[in-house]
CSV table of C-alpha atoms in Angstrom, one decimal:
chain,number,residue,atom,x,y,z
A,1,UNK,CA,132.6,120.0,107.4
A,2,UNK,CA,132.9,123.6,107.8
A,3,UNK,CA,130.8,125.3,104.2
A,4,UNK,CA,132.5,127.6,102.0
A,5,UNK,CA,132.3,131.7,102.6
A,6,UNK,CA,129.1,132.8,100.7
A,7,UNK,CA,129.3,133.7,96.7
A,8,UNK,CA,130.5,136.8,96.0
A,9,UNK,CA,128.6,139.7,95.9
A,10,UNK,CA,128.5,143.8,95.6
A,11,UNK,CA,129.7,144.8,98.9
A,12,UNK,CA,132.8,142.3,99.2
A,13,UNK,CA,135.6,143.6,96.4
A,14,UNK,CA,138.4,142.0,95.4
A,15,UNK,CA,141.2,141.9,93.3
A,16,UNK,CA,139.4,139.1,91.5
A,17,UNK,CA,136.5,137.6,92.0
A,18,UNK,CA,135.0,134.3,90.3
A,19,UNK,CA,131.7,133.9,89.7
A,20,UNK,CA,129.7,130.8,88.6
A,21,UNK,CA,133.0,129.4,86.9
A,22,UNK,CA,133.1,126.0,85.3
A,23,UNK,CA,135.6,123.9,82.7
A,24,UNK,CA,135.1,120.7,81.2
A,25,UNK,CA,137.5,119.3,79.0
A,26,UNK,CA,134.5,116.9,77.9
A,27,UNK,CA,131.2,117.6,77.7
A,28,UNK,CA,129.4,116.8,80.4
A,29,UNK,CA,131.9,116.0,82.4
A,30,UNK,CA,133.0,119.1,84.5
A,31,UNK,CA,136.5,119.5,86.2
A,32,UNK,CA,134.6,122.7,87.9
A,33,UNK,CA,132.0,122.8,89.0
A,34,UNK,CA,130.6,126.5,89.5
A,35,UNK,CA,133.4,128.1,91.7
A,36,UNK,CA,132.3,131.3,93.2
A,37,UNK,CA,135.6,133.2,94.9
A,38,UNK,CA,136.8,136.4,96.0
A,39,UNK,CA,140.7,136.8,96.5
A,40,UNK,CA,141.4,139.7,98.4
A,41,UNK,CA,143.7,142.4,97.7
A,42,UNK,CA,146.1,141.5,99.7
A,43,UNK,CA,147.7,138.3,101.4
A,44,UNK,CA,148.6,134.6,100.0
A,45,UNK,CA,145.8,132.6,99.6
A,46,UNK,CA,146.3,129.3,99.4
A,47,UNK,CA,144.3,126.5,97.4
A,48,UNK,CA,144.8,122.8,98.8
A,49,UNK,CA,142.8,119.8,97.7
A,50,UNK,CA,143.7,116.1,96.1
A,51,UNK,CA,144.7,115.6,93.2
A,52,UNK,CA,142.2,115.7,89.9
A,53,UNK,CA,140.0,118.1,92.3
A,54,UNK,CA,140.5,120.9,89.6
A,55,UNK,CA,143.1,123.1,91.8
A,56,UNK,CA,145.5,123.6,88.5
A,57,UNK,CA,142.7,123.9,86.3
A,58,UNK,CA,141.0,126.9,88.5
A,59,UNK,CA,144.6,128.5,87.9
A,60,UNK,CA,145.0,128.1,84.5
A,61,UNK,CA,141.2,129.4,83.9
A,62,UNK,CA,142.3,133.1,85.5
A,63,UNK,CA,145.5,133.4,83.4
A,64,UNK,CA,143.2,132.2,80.6
A,65,UNK,CA,146.1,129.5,79.6
A,66,UNK,CA,142.7,127.3,79.9
A,67,UNK,CA,139.3,128.8,78.2
A,68,UNK,CA,136.6,128.3,80.7
A,69,UNK,CA,133.3,126.3,80.0
A,70,UNK,CA,131.5,129.0,81.8
A,71,UNK,CA,131.4,132.0,84.5
A,72,UNK,CA,132.8,135.0,85.2
A,73,UNK,CA,136.9,135.7,86.1
A,74,UNK,CA,136.6,139.6,86.8
A,75,UNK,CA,140.1,140.9,87.5
A,76,UNK,CA,139.9,144.3,88.5
A,77,UNK,CA,136.6,144.6,87.2
A,78,UNK,CA,137.1,142.9,83.6
A,79,UNK,CA,135.5,140.2,82.6
A,80,UNK,CA,138.7,138.0,81.6
A,81,UNK,CA,136.8,135.0,80.4
A,82,UNK,CA,135.2,137.0,77.5
A,83,UNK,CA,139.0,138.5,76.5
A,84,UNK,CA,140.7,137.4,73.2
A,85,UNK,CA,143.2,138.8,71.2
A,86,UNK,CA,145.3,142.0,71.9
A,87,UNK,CA,142.9,142.6,75.3
A,88,UNK,CA,143.5,139.4,76.1
A,89,UNK,CA,147.3,139.9,75.8
A,90,UNK,CA,147.4,143.5,77.4
A,91,UNK,CA,145.5,141.8,80.8
A,92,UNK,CA,148.3,138.8,81.1
A,93,UNK,CA,151.1,141.4,81.6
A,94,UNK,CA,149.3,142.1,84.6
A,95,UNK,CA,149.3,138.8,86.4
A,96,UNK,CA,152.2,137.4,87.0
A,97,UNK,CA,153.0,133.7,86.7
A,98,UNK,CA,154.8,131.1,88.6
A,99,UNK,CA,155.0,127.8,87.0
A,100,UNK,CA,155.7,123.9,89.0
A,101,UNK,CA,158.5,123.7,87.0
A,102,UNK,CA,160.4,126.9,86.5
A,103,UNK,CA,159.3,127.5,82.8
A,104,UNK,CA,162.7,129.1,81.9
A,105,UNK,CA,164.6,128.8,78.9
A,106,UNK,CA,167.4,126.8,79.9
A,107,UNK,CA,170.1,128.0,77.6
A,108,UNK,CA,169.3,131.4,78.4
A,109,UNK,CA,171.5,133.3,81.3
A,110,UNK,CA,169.7,134.2,84.5
A,111,UNK,CA,169.6,137.6,83.4
A,112,UNK,CA,167.9,137.5,80.5
A,113,UNK,CA,165.3,134.6,81.5
A,114,UNK,CA,164.6,137.3,83.8
A,115,UNK,CA,164.2,140.4,80.9
A,116,UNK,CA,161.9,137.7,79.6
A,117,UNK,CA,159.2,139.4,81.9
A,118,UNK,CA,159.3,142.1,80.0
A,119,UNK,CA,158.6,141.1,76.8
A,120,UNK,CA,154.8,142.3,77.1
A,121,UNK,CA,156.3,146.0,77.3
A,122,UNK,CA,159.2,146.4,74.8
A,123,UNK,CA,159.3,146.4,71.0
A,124,UNK,CA,159.7,143.3,69.3
A,125,UNK,CA,163.1,144.3,67.9
A,126,UNK,CA,164.3,145.2,71.2
A,127,UNK,CA,164.0,142.1,72.6
A,128,UNK,CA,164.8,140.3,69.3
A,129,UNK,CA,168.0,142.3,70.0
A,130,UNK,CA,167.9,141.8,73.3
A,131,UNK,CA,168.1,145.2,73.9
A,132,UNK,CA,166.0,146.1,77.3
A,133,UNK,CA,165.7,149.6,78.6
A,134,UNK,CA,168.8,150.4,81.0
A,135,UNK,CA,165.9,150.8,83.9
A,136,UNK,CA,165.0,146.9,83.2
A,137,UNK,CA,168.5,145.7,83.8
A,138,UNK,CA,169.3,147.5,87.0
A,139,UNK,CA,165.5,146.6,88.0
A,140,UNK,CA,166.4,142.7,87.3
A,141,UNK,CA,169.6,143.1,89.5
A,142,UNK,CA,167.3,144.6,92.3
A,143,UNK,CA,165.0,141.4,91.7
A,144,UNK,CA,168.4,139.2,91.7
A,145,UNK,CA,169.5,140.5,95.7
A,146,UNK,CA,166.1,140.5,96.6
A,147,UNK,CA,165.4,136.3,96.0
A,148,UNK,CA,168.9,135.8,97.0
A,149,UNK,CA,170.8,135.5,93.8
A,150,UNK,CA,173.1,138.4,93.8
A,151,UNK,CA,176.0,137.2,91.3
A,152,UNK,CA,174.0,134.4,89.5
A,153,UNK,CA,173.2,137.2,86.5
A,154,UNK,CA,175.3,135.7,83.9
A,155,UNK,CA,174.5,131.8,85.3
A,156,UNK,CA,173.1,130.0,82.8
A,157,UNK,CA,169.9,128.6,83.8
A,158,UNK,CA,170.1,125.1,83.2
A,159,UNK,CA,173.3,125.2,85.4
A,160,UNK,CA,170.6,125.8,88.2
A,161,UNK,CA,168.9,124.1,91.4
A,162,UNK,CA,165.4,123.5,91.5
A,163,UNK,CA,165.3,126.2,94.4
A,164,UNK,CA,167.5,128.5,92.1
A,165,UNK,CA,165.4,127.9,89.4
A,166,UNK,CA,162.0,128.2,91.1
A,167,UNK,CA,163.7,131.8,92.6
A,168,UNK,CA,164.4,133.2,88.9
A,169,UNK,CA,160.9,132.5,88.2
A,170,UNK,CA,159.7,134.6,90.7
A,171,UNK,CA,161.8,137.3,89.8
A,172,UNK,CA,160.7,137.0,86.3
A,173,UNK,CA,156.9,137.0,87.3
A,174,UNK,CA,157.8,140.5,89.0
A,175,UNK,CA,159.9,141.5,86.6
A,176,UNK,CA,155.7,142.0,84.9
A,177,UNK,CA,154.7,144.5,87.8
A,178,UNK,CA,152.2,142.5,88.3
A,179,UNK,CA,148.9,143.6,90.3
A,180,UNK,CA,147.9,139.5,91.1
A,181,UNK,CA,150.6,136.5,91.3
A,182,UNK,CA,149.6,132.7,90.6
A,183,UNK,CA,151.4,130.1,91.3
A,184,UNK,CA,150.9,126.5,90.7
A,185,UNK,CA,152.7,124.1,93.1
A,186,UNK,CA,156.1,126.4,93.4
A,187,UNK,CA,157.7,124.0,95.9
A,188,UNK,CA,156.3,120.7,94.5
A,189,UNK,CA,159.7,119.6,93.2
A,190,UNK,CA,161.5,121.1,95.6
A,191,UNK,CA,163.6,119.8,99.1
A,192,UNK,CA,161.2,120.6,102.7
A,193,UNK,CA,164.1,123.8,102.6
A,194,UNK,CA,163.6,125.7,99.7
A,195,UNK,CA,160.2,124.7,99.6
A,196,UNK,CA,160.1,127.2,102.9
A,197,UNK,CA,162.1,129.3,101.0
A,198,UNK,CA,160.4,130.0,98.6
A,199,UNK,CA,157.0,130.3,100.1
A,200,UNK,CA,158.6,133.1,102.1
A,201,UNK,CA,160.0,134.9,99.0
A,202,UNK,CA,156.3,134.9,97.6
A,203,UNK,CA,154.9,136.4,101.2
A,204,UNK,CA,158.0,138.7,101.4
A,205,UNK,CA,158.0,140.3,97.3
A,206,UNK,CA,153.8,140.4,97.4
A,207,UNK,CA,153.9,142.0,100.7
A,208,UNK,CA,156.5,144.3,99.6
A,209,UNK,CA,154.9,145.0,96.7
A,210,UNK,CA,151.3,145.2,97.4
A,211,UNK,CA,150.2,142.2,95.3
A,212,UNK,CA,147.9,139.1,96.2
A,213,UNK,CA,149.0,135.8,96.0
A,214,UNK,CA,147.3,132.7,95.0
A,215,UNK,CA,149.0,129.4,95.3
A,216,UNK,CA,148.0,125.6,94.3
A,217,UNK,CA,149.8,123.8,96.9
A,218,UNK,CA,149.3,120.4,98.0
A,219,UNK,CA,151.4,120.6,101.3
A,220,UNK,CA,149.3,121.6,104.0
A,221,UNK,CA,151.4,122.6,106.3
A,222,UNK,CA,153.5,124.8,104.0
A,223,UNK,CA,149.3,126.4,103.8
A,224,UNK,CA,148.7,126.7,107.2
A,225,UNK,CA,152.3,128.2,107.5
A,226,UNK,CA,152.6,130.9,104.9
A,227,UNK,CA,148.5,131.5,103.8
A,228,UNK,CA,146.5,134.1,105.0
A,229,UNK,CA,143.4,132.3,104.1
A,230,UNK,CA,142.9,128.8,102.6
A,231,UNK,CA,140.3,127.6,100.2
A,232,UNK,CA,139.8,124.1,99.9
A,233,UNK,CA,138.6,122.0,96.8
A,234,UNK,CA,137.1,118.7,96.5
A,235,UNK,CA,135.4,117.1,93.4
A,236,UNK,CA,135.6,120.7,91.3
A,237,UNK,CA,134.3,122.3,94.5
A,238,UNK,CA,134.9,124.7,96.9
A,239,UNK,CA,133.9,123.0,100.6
A,240,UNK,CA,136.5,125.3,102.9
A,241,UNK,CA,137.0,128.9,102.7
A,242,UNK,CA,138.6,130.4,105.7
A,243,UNK,CA,141.5,131.4,107.8
A,244,UNK,CA,144.2,128.7,108.2
A,245,UNK,CA,144.1,128.8,112.2
A,246,UNK,CA,140.0,127.7,111.4
A,247,UNK,CA,141.0,124.5,109.2
A,248,UNK,CA,140.4,121.4,111.2
A,249,UNK,CA,140.8,117.9,111.1
A,250,UNK,CA,137.6,117.0,110.0
A,251,UNK,CA,137.7,119.9,107.2
A,252,UNK,CA,140.8,117.8,106.2
A,253,UNK,CA,138.7,114.6,106.1
A,254,UNK,CA,136.4,116.2,104.1
A,255,UNK,CA,138.9,117.7,101.7
A,256,UNK,CA,141.2,115.1,100.8
A,257,UNK,CA,138.6,112.1,102.1
A,258,UNK,CA,139.1,109.2,104.3
A,259,UNK,CA,139.1,109.0,108.3
A,260,UNK,CA,142.7,107.8,109.5
A,261,UNK,CA,145.2,109.6,107.6
A,262,UNK,CA,145.8,112.0,109.5
A,263,UNK,CA,146.4,109.9,112.9
């Protein structure tokens, strides 16, 4: 098994730095066991590993949907693990989140779902009356073009296919003007063609806007094809951290277990 990259240090800058991250849902039974990880300022980082190894927990700790038990989550130098209340809400505005099950408001239109990405930036009364600034509306139309949904602005979310819903979810995340994008199994509910298209959109939008993407993904082939870096997890530890071309069969056997499943 190729060893993981060394723990973060002062000479290794990154958009996101995790130090000694631990998460226990039950005392004494950690899901994450002291994760050290640096996410660079650009590119797509794919996190792979078997079910139950802590991939989704890691993503959810980063954006504080889950409270970590111990450790640091340094985002642009600010420790997210220590934030609460208004400072945490401000920090979350800078983190775009793409969910496995889309997390759209089904009865609202595509445009209204996109504008939900601006809720952290507009007064509550504007959001309640759905009176968003014209600049936000124009940007939402541009993003619909970017994700291949031109002409879908007035379509209800519950009338869309899975791939189309995920495109809306990505566009909504970009509407936040994030400094990093987190995606939790964004292709797991999609067919192979839609999965490739979603990964292409994530890579292109992130490159166009100069923000890093962290994707939790089961599909190793997609990770190899689109990631600039792969992090392999097993048993709550990082056991591989390196380029896609360096991920060998022996690494995959170590990550997923067993000897014959690759043959």
